[in-house]
Amino acid sequence: MADDDDCPPLAVELPPQANFPPAPASSSNSISAPVGVTVITGYLGAGKSTLVNYILSAQHGKRIAVILNEFGEEIGVERAMINEGQGGALVEEWVELANGCVCCTVKHSLVQALEQLVQSKERMDHILLETTGLADPAPLVSILWLDDQLESSIRLDSIITVIDAKNFRQQIDEHTNSSSFPEAFHQIAFADVVILNKIDLVKDDLEDLERKIHDVNALVTVVRSVRCQVDLNTIFDRQAYGVKNSSQLQELLEYSKSVPPNSRHDSSISTLCISEQDSVDLAKVESWLEDLLWEKKSNMDIYRCKGVLHIHNSNQLHTLQAVREVYEVVPAREWSDKQSRMNKIVFIGRDLDISILQDSFSRCKH
Amino acid sequence: MEKGASEPSPLDCARCGKPASLQCPKCAQLKLPREAAAFCSQDCFKAAWASHKSVHTKLDALTSQLSLEGWKYCLKKGRTRTLELPRFDWTGPLRPFPISKMRLVPDEIEKPDWALDGIPKIEPDSDLQKRVEIKTPEQIERMRETCRIAREVLDAGARIIKPGITTDEIDRVIHEETIARGGYPSPLNYHFFPKSCCTSVNEVICHGIPDARKLEDGDIVNVDVTVYYKGVHGDLNDTYFVGNVDEASKQLVRVTYECLEKAIAIVKPGVRFREVGEIISRHASMSGLSVVKSYCGHGIGELFHCAPNIPHYSRNKAVGIMKAGQTFTIEPMINTGIWRDRLWPDEWTAVTADGKRSAQFEHTLLVTETGVEVLTARLPSSPDVYPWLKPSSATSK
């Protein structure tokens, strides 16, 4: 074994440098903007696949990966298939999600897999996560809605649900006299964008359908389509979970729809808005929110929450965003002099009671 | 480190520094670091041979002995082994060494459900991943006992630490001390983890796998022990000095210790879990150190890892408020350099992205009506290894 000779052997050629597992892009000096992830929900037949196929085939010049996941009851499956559209060419790839061991890691294996995907490609403009009949996107949101501190190469951009207009009409009619609500309402409640598809089959009813959608979720953007042919700029880069989205802040500040006259006391999903002129105390607001979202001290089932806050002793307009228990209150920008400062919070959920919400919030006043 | 799939920077001749196109065949065969094996010409190589060849004998003897005994490198979280050192752009000086065969646990010892096939079944689907359990007095009593055992086991491992000892030997002590007390070493076969504890040296942040590498004078090493006894887990870790360490390392370890101490000081009913990260982050950055963000504290009890998730960095969205009867760990990992981490080819070992050192401390805690009880606290018999601690103080953390 030890040919401990004083005579050196002949040196051999250095092989061409092989590819190591690449250092993640995040360790380089230039940190590129995180890639947006859009979650697409909706039921079979609503046109989800049509939407995905349209996105992949349209000549938009963007490089988009589509992850197909069979979530079923759980999130964290073993494999996902990736389609990349490059002006027509579809490439299939398999991405293996890290095998379990959520143990003491902050990032879920799905997040790690998406980050690996982004880092392994030279360019990635957007990622679509198509879910199959996912009943409640909230757990997925809490996985993807990462803390800014993590400086991840991905960020949750928005949740889009595809609604089949004809089917939706039918569901609404079926449930009119019952205490239950159409399943589609649940999807709408958590969505940032609703694609109302197959409108060619429901010609004269669209405004009513849209109203019903906004009754459930006043903040959602409704996009009408036939065969899911939508303007892709309405789909991508919505920044729905970013703090600085100024158009959304504007929307919130201007939101003034009063409680609908037929405000039901059934268990339907609805949107409510509360407002308060005076400044509020940040610590009180956080406790108030936590009583509602964490301690669940009321009978209300709050799905989502979005608002603008006028915090005492701050020149910064603060935004509030919550998806079930996960919430965040952060300073967004300076109040402009032209704007009158105020608090406005929109709630989406079940069994919402505006007087409870309004009264308890007013106790947060400074 | 260069970005993406591009090649590593070209190698220079180990003797004269000119661009290299040749390598020592023996080094290639032994998979030794390329930087020391590259040469620009046969002449340079010949000239360097006399001093260069000593590199082979060191590793040659070690690897041939080890591979005879069945020691191999770990891959794929422990599901496979390989005879050759894996390829990787190592971030610091440390390298993996081959690991010994998997240790056995006597039949009569109660085992968690991953002991046989490496796959936890109850844990991933449990409701306890979504809500934080309030332990019953009976469960709390069991946890006290198990955590005390875990502390005794860790202390036993710590006592053998010195230059020349391998991390595998530490693992052997941990393993034997655990089963001698009737416990199961929880890490063993947890998601295929091949050993009974984690040993994290220098730039390793956590989940280092005990192997054939000898500890060197000046190293720091963290030993992370979890014991499963009477149906509950107890989890703790400490970072130790090997021989004489430099001032920077002493400072790193001390600040990390203080980060945990300060975090524990705020634990009581009504405190938000997300506050822990604020405390740790504040203290670390005041000392010019960074906080690892990829790994967090966790709930513990009948499950090894469950809710809550407790990040150690600031401005996190952790959900929940501490309540009496909850048990969880806090385990800050603090780095000398940047906070980012990378994973080794074994898919367990987390290292700092810049190769600089990292330290960690961990306790299992119980929230009481008025504050906190440190279940894995140091005992009067615990080795006195920290200059900043008064020896034999029963209440010291």
mmCIF file with all atom_site columns, C-alpha atoms in Angstrom, chain A residues 69 71 74-78 97-116 129 139-146 150 152 154, chain B residues 124 129 293-294 296 309:
data_model
loop_
_atom_site.group_PDB
_atom_site.id
_atom_site.type_symbol
_atom_site.label_atom_id
_atom_site.label_alt_id
_atom_site.label_comp_id
_atom_site.label_asym_id
_atom_site.label_entity_id
_atom_site.label_seq_id
_atom_site.pdbx_PDB_ins_code
_atom_site.Cartn_x
_atom_site.Cartn_y
_atom_site.Cartn_z
_atom_site.occupancy
_atom_site.B_iso_or_equiv
_atom_site.pdbx_formal_charge
_atom_site.auth_seq_id
_atom_site.auth_comp_id
_atom_site.auth_asym_id
_atom_site.auth_atom_id
_atom_site.pdbx_PDB_model_num
ATOM 1  C CA . ASN A 1 69  ? -49.068 18.947 -6.810 1.00 0.00 ? 69  ASN A CA 1
ATOM 2  C CA . PHE A 1 71  ? -52.046 17.810 -2.193 1.00 0.00 ? 71  PHE A CA 1
ATOM 3  C CA . GLU A 1 74  ? -51.590 17.065 3.257  1.00 0.00 ? 74  GLU A CA 1
ATOM 4  C CA . ILE A 1 75  ? -48.969 19.322 1.857  1.00 0.00 ? 75  ILE A CA 1
ATOM 5  C CA . GLY A 1 76  ? -45.553 17.837 1.401  1.00 0.00 ? 76  GLY A CA 1
ATOM 6  C CA . VAL A 1 77  ? -45.726 15.251 -1.296 1.00 0.00 ? 77  VAL A CA 1
ATOM 7  C CA . GLU A 1 78  ? -42.712 13.694 -2.751 1.00 0.00 ? 78  GLU A CA 1
ATOM 8  C CA . LEU A 1 97  ? -39.241 17.518 -2.439 1.00 0.00 ? 97  LEU A CA 1
ATOM 9  C CA . ALA A 1 98  ? -36.955 17.056 0.515  1.00 0.00 ? 98  ALA A CA 1
ATOM 10 C CA . ASN A 1 99  ? -38.063 13.897 2.208  1.00 0.00 ? 99  ASN A CA 1
ATOM 11 C CA . GLY A 1 100 ? -39.955 14.890 5.297  1.00 0.00 ? 100 GLY A CA 1
ATOM 12 C CA . CYS A 1 101 ? -37.923 16.142 8.209  1.00 0.00 ? 101 CYS A CA 1
ATOM 13 C CA . VAL A 1 102 ? -39.786 19.339 8.797  1.00 0.00 ? 102 VAL A CA 1
ATOM 14 C CA . CYS A 1 103 ? -38.310 18.772 12.256 1.00 0.00 ? 103 CYS A CA 1
ATOM 15 C CA . CYS A 1 104 ? -36.621 21.953 13.324 1.00 0.00 ? 104 CYS A CA 1
ATOM 16 C CA . THR A 1 105 ? -36.353 23.691 9.969  1.00 0.00 ? 105 THR A CA 1
ATOM 17 C CA . VAL A 1 106 ? -38.004 27.024 9.408  1.00 0.00 ? 106 VAL A CA 1
ATOM 18 C CA . LYS A 1 107 ? -38.678 26.453 5.739  1.00 0.00 ? 107 LYS A CA 1
ATOM 19 C CA . HIS A 1 108 ? -41.075 23.751 4.679  1.00 0.00 ? 108 HIS A CA 1
ATOM 20 C CA . SER A 1 109 ? -39.737 21.231 2.200  1.00 0.00 ? 109 SER A CA 1
ATOM 21 C CA . LEU A 1 110 ? -41.963 22.711 -0.488 1.00 0.00 ? 110 LEU A CA 1
ATOM 22 C CA . VAL A 1 111 ? -40.254 26.082 -0.040 1.00 0.00 ? 111 VAL A CA 1
ATOM 23 C CA . GLN A 1 112 ? -36.832 24.469 -0.156 1.00 0.00 ? 112 GLN A CA 1
ATOM 24 C CA . ALA A 1 113 ? -37.771 22.645 -3.350 1.00 0.00 ? 113 ALA A CA 1
ATOM 25 C CA . LEU A 1 114 ? -38.998 25.842 -4.993 1.00 0.00 ? 114 LEU A CA 1
ATOM 26 C CA . GLU A 1 115 ? -35.828 27.666 -3.965 1.00 0.00 ? 115 GLU A CA 1
ATOM 27 C CA . GLN A 1 116 ? -33.705 24.893 -5.393 1.00 0.00 ? 116 GLN A CA 1
ATOM 28 C CA . LEU A 1 129 ? -48.393 26.146 -8.083 1.00 0.00 ? 129 LEU A CA 1
ATOM 29 C CA . PRO A 1 139 ? -51.957 26.135 5.369  1.00 0.00 ? 139 PRO A CA 1
ATOM 30 C CA . LEU A 1 140 ? -50.260 26.571 2.015  1.00 0.00 ? 140 LEU A CA 1
ATOM 31 C CA . VAL A 1 141 ? -50.256 30.318 2.480  1.00 0.00 ? 141 VAL A CA 1
ATOM 32 C CA . SER A 1 142 ? -48.643 30.031 5.889  1.00 0.00 ? 142 SER A CA 1
ATOM 33 C CA . ILE A 1 143 ? -45.928 27.866 4.357  1.00 0.00 ? 143 ILE A CA 1
ATOM 34 C CA . LEU A 1 144 ? -45.260 30.207 1.453  1.00 0.00 ? 144 LEU A CA 1
ATOM 35 C CA . TRP A 1 145 ? -45.726 33.536 3.221  1.00 0.00 ? 145 TRP A CA 1
ATOM 36 C CA . LEU A 1 146 ? -42.160 33.692 4.420  1.00 0.00 ? 146 LEU A CA 1
ATOM 37 C CA . LEU A 1 150 ? -35.272 34.865 5.391  1.00 0.00 ? 150 LEU A CA 1
ATOM 38 C CA . SER A 1 152 ? -35.754 33.825 0.224  1.00 0.00 ? 152 SER A CA 1
ATOM 39 C CA . ILE A 1 154 ? -39.154 33.043 -3.728 1.00 0.00 ? 154 ILE A CA 1
ATOM 40 C CA . PRO B 2 124 ? -45.864 14.207 10.701 1.00 0.00 ? 124 PRO B CA 1
ATOM 41 C CA . GLN B 2 129 ? -48.115 20.007 14.628 1.00 0.00 ? 129 GLN B CA 1
ATOM 42 C CA . LYS B 2 293 ? -32.400 31.557 10.283 1.00 0.00 ? 293 LYS B CA 1
ATOM 43 C CA . SER B 2 294 ? -33.014 28.136 8.775  1.00 0.00 ? 294 SER B CA 1
ATOM 44 C CA . CYS B 2 296 ? -35.649 26.921 14.939 1.00 0.00 ? 296 CYS B CA 1
ATOM 45 C CA . ASN B 2 309 ? -41.964 26.649 15.750 1.00 0.00 ? 309 ASN B CA 1
#
